[in-house]
Short mmCIF file of C-alpha atoms in Angstrom, two decimals:
data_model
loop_
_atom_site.label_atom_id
_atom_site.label_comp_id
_atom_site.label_asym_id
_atom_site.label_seq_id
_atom_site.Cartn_x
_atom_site.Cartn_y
_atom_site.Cartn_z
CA UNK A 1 -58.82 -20.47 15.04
CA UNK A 2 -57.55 -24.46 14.82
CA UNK A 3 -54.19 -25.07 13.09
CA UNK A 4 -53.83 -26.88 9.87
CA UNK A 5 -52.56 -29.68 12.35
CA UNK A 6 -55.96 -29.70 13.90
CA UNK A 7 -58.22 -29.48 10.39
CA UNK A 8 -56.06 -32.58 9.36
CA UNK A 9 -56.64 -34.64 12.30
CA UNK A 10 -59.96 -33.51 12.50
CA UNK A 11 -60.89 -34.72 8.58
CA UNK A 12 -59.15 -37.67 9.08
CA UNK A 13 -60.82 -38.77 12.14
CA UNK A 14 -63.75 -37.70 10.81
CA UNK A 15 -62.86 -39.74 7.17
CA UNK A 16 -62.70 -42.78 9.07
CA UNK A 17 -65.65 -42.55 11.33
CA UNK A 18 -67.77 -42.56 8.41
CA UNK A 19 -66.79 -45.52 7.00
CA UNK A 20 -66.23 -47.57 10.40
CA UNK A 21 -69.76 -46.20 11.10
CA UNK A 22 -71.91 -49.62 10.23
CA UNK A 23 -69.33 -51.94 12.23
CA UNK A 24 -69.91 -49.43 15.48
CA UNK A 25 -73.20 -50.88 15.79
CA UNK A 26 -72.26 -54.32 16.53
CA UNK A 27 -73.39 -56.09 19.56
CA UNK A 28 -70.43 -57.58 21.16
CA UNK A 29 -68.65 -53.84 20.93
CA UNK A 30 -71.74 -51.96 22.27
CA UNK A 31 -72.53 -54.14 25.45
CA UNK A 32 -68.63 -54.70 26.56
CA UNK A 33 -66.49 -52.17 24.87
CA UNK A 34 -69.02 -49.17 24.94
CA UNK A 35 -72.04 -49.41 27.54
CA UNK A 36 -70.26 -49.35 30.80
CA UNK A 37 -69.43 -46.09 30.71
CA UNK A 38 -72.63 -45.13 28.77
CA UNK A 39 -74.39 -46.73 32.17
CA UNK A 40 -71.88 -44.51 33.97
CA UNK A 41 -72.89 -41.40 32.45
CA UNK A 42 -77.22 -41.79 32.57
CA UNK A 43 -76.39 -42.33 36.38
CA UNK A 44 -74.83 -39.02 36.38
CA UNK A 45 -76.98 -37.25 34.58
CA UNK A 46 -80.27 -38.76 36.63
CA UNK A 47 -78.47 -37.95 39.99
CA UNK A 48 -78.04 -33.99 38.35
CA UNK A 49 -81.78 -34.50 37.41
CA UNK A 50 -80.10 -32.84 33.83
CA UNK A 51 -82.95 -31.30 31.52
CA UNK A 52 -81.20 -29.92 28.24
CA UNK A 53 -78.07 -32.52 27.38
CA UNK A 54 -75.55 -32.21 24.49
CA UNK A 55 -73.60 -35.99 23.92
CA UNK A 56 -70.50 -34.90 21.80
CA UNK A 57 -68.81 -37.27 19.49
CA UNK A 58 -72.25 -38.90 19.44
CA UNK A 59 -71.35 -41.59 16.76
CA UNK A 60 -74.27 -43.42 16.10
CA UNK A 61 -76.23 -41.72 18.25
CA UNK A 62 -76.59 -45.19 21.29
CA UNK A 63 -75.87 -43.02 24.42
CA UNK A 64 -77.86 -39.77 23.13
CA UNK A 65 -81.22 -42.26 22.45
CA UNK A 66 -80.87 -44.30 25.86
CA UNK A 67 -80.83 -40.81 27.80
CA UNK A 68 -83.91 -39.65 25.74
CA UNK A 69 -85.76 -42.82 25.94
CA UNK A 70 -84.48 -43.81 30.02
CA UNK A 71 -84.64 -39.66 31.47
CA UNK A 72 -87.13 -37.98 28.81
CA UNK A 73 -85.42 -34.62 28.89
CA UNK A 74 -86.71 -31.56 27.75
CA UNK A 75 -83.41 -31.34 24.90
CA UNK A 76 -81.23 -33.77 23.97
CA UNK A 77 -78.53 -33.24 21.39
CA UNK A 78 -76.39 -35.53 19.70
CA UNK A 79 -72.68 -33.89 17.94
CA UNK A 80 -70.80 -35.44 15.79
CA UNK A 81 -68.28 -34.56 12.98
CA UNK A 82 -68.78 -37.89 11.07
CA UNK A 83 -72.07 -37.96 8.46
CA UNK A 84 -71.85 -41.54 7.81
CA UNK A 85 -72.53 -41.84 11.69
CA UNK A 86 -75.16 -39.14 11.86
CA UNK A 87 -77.08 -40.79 9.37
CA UNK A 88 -77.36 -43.69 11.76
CA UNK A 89 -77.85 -41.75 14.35
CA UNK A 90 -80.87 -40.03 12.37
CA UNK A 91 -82.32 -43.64 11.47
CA UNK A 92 -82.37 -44.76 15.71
CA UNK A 93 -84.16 -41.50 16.60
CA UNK A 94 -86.40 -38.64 15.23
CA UNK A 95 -86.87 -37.70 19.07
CA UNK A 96 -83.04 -36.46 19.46
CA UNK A 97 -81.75 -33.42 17.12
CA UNK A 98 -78.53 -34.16 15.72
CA UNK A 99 -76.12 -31.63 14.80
CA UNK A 100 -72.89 -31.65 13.08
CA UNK A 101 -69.41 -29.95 14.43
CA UNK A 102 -66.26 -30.48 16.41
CA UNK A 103 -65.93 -30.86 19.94
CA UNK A 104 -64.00 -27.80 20.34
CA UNK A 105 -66.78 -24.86 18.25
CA UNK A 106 -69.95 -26.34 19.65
CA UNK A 107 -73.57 -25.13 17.83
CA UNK A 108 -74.47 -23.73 20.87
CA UNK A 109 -74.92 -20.47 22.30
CA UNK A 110 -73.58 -19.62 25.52
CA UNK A 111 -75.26 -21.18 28.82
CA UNK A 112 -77.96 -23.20 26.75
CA UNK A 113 -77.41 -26.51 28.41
CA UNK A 114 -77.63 -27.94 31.88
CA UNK A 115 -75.28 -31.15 31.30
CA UNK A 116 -72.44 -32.03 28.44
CA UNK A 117 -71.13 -35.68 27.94
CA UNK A 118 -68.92 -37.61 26.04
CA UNK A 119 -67.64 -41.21 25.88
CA UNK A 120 -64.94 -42.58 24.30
CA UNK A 121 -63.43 -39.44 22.12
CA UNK A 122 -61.73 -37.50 24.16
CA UNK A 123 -58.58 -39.01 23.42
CA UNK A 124 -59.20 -37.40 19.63
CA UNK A 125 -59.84 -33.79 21.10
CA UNK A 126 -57.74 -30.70 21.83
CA UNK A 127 -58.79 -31.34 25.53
CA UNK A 128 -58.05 -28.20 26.81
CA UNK A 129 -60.13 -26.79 24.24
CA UNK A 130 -63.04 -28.81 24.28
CA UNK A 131 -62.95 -28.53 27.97
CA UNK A 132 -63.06 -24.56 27.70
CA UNK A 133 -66.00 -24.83 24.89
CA UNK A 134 -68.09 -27.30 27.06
CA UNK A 135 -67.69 -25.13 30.04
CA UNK A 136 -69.01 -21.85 28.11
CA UNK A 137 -72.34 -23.56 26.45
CA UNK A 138 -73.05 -24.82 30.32
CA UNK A 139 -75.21 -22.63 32.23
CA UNK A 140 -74.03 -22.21 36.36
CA UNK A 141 -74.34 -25.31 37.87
CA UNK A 142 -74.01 -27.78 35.23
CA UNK A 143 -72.57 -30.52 34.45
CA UNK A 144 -70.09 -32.17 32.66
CA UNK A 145 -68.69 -36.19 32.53
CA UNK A 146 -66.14 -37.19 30.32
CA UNK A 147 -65.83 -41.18 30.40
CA UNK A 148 -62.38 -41.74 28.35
CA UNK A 149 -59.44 -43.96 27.75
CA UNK A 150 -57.03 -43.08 30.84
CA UNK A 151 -53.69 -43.98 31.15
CA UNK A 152 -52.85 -45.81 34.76
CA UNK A 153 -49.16 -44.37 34.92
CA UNK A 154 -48.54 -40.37 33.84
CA UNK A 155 -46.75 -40.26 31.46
CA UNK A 156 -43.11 -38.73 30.70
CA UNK A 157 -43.91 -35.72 29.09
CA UNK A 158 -43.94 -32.30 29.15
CA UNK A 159 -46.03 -29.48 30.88
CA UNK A 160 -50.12 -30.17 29.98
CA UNK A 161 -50.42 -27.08 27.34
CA UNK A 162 -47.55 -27.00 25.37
CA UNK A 163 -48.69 -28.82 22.23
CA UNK A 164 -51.96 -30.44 21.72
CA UNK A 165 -51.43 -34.00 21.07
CA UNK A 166 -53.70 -36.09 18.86
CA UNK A 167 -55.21 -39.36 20.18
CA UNK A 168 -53.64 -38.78 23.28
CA UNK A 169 -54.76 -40.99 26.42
CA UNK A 170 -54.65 -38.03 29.99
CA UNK A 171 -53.61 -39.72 32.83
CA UNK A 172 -56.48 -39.22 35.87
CA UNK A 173 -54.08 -36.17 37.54
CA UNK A 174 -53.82 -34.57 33.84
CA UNK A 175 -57.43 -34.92 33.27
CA UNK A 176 -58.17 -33.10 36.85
CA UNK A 177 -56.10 -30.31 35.50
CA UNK A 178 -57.68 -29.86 32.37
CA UNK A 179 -61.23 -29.58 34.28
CA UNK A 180 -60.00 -27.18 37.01
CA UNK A 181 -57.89 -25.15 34.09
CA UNK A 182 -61.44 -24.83 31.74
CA UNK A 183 -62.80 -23.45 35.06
CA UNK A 184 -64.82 -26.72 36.61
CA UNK A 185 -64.72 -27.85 40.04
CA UNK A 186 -64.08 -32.01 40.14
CA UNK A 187 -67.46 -33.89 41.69
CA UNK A 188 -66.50 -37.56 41.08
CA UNK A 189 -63.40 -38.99 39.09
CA UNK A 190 -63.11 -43.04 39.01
CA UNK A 191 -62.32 -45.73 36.87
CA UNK A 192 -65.21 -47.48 34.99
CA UNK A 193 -66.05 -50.77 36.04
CA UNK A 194 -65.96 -53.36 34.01
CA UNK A 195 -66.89 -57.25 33.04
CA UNK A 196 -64.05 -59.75 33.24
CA UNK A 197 -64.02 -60.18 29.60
CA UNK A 198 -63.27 -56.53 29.08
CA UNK A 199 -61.62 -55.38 32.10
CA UNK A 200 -57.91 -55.16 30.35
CA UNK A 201 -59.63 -51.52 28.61
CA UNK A 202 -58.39 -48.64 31.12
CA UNK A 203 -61.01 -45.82 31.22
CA UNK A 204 -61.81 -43.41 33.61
CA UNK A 205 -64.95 -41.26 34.32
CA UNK A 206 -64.29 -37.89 35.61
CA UNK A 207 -67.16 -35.53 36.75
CA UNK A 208 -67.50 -31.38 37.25
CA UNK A 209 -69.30 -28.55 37.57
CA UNK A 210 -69.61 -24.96 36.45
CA UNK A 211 -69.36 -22.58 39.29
CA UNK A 212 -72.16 -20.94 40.25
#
């Protein structure tokens, strides 16, 4: 059950996704803030060869119509909390089904997809358990990439588990953890390159699987 902490955080976010949702669009964030890591994550999933694909935190629904338009898979979902950015999302594609909920109590049943991804909201999860909810609506084998905000330095904190901390930005050992602590084993983990222009952003891609 989330906390009243969590419900807050999670309307709020939510709150201001909806209105930000036209200025997400724009082209100068989408090609240097944004597609890097959505390149980053369609080379993942063609390497996996990944047939029934969830996008969480879908926003307005970019990343979840590239994969359905560049690797025509047999489902593609995009999840997001926001309405004001599924609406967009529903106006770019009829092709993907969009489906609203949090990160962390998927619309899923257990094992129903072959590959979960997310870009640039993982920061606004409870990691740990988004990580353990992504892992159960995998089936063995798949896959999951998580391109996010990274910190290059860990930071001075406490054990990973103790409180769930909103917007927080994992460091690459403390994302490792999570994975292998949800139950994944770690395929790839490095940092997203990046043009000149935007190469001050520090995110990191990090890669498992679901044991078989």
């Amino acid at each position: 059950m989330s906390t009243p902490q969590r419900r807050g955080f999670n309307d709020l976010v939510t709150r201001f996704w909806s209105l930000a949702a036209p200025a997400y669009d724009l082209p100068f964030l989408q090609h240097w803030v944004y597609r890097p890591a959505h390149d980053e994550v369609i080379a993942q999933l063609r390497a996996h060869q990944s047939r029934k694909i969830a996008d969480i935190a879908c926003g307005t629904g970019i990343l979840a119509d590239r994969i359905e338009r560049e690797l025509g898979p047999e489902e593609i979902y995009g999840v997001d909390m926001s309405d004001g950015m599924l609406n967009q999302a529903r106006s770019r594609s009829t092709r993907v089904q969009w489906l609203r909920g949090p990160a962390e109590h998927l619309p899923f049943e257990d094992a129903a997809l072959d590959a979960v991804v997310t870009t640039s909201a993982f920061h606004f999860f409870d990691q740990a358990a988004a990580l353990r909810e992504f892992h159960r609506v995998l089936s063995p084998g798949g896959l999951v990439a998580v391109a996010a905000l990274s910190a290059r330095q860990p930071r001075l904190q406490g054990p990973l588990g103790r409180n769930w901390k909103p917007a927080h930005h994992a460091s690459p050992d403390e994302v490792r953890s999570l994975f292998e602590g949800a139950g994944f084993t770690i395929d790839d983990q490095h940092r997203i390159p990046r043009p000149l222009l935007t190469r001050p952003i520090s995110d990191l891609i990090t890669v498992g699987v679901k044991n078989q």
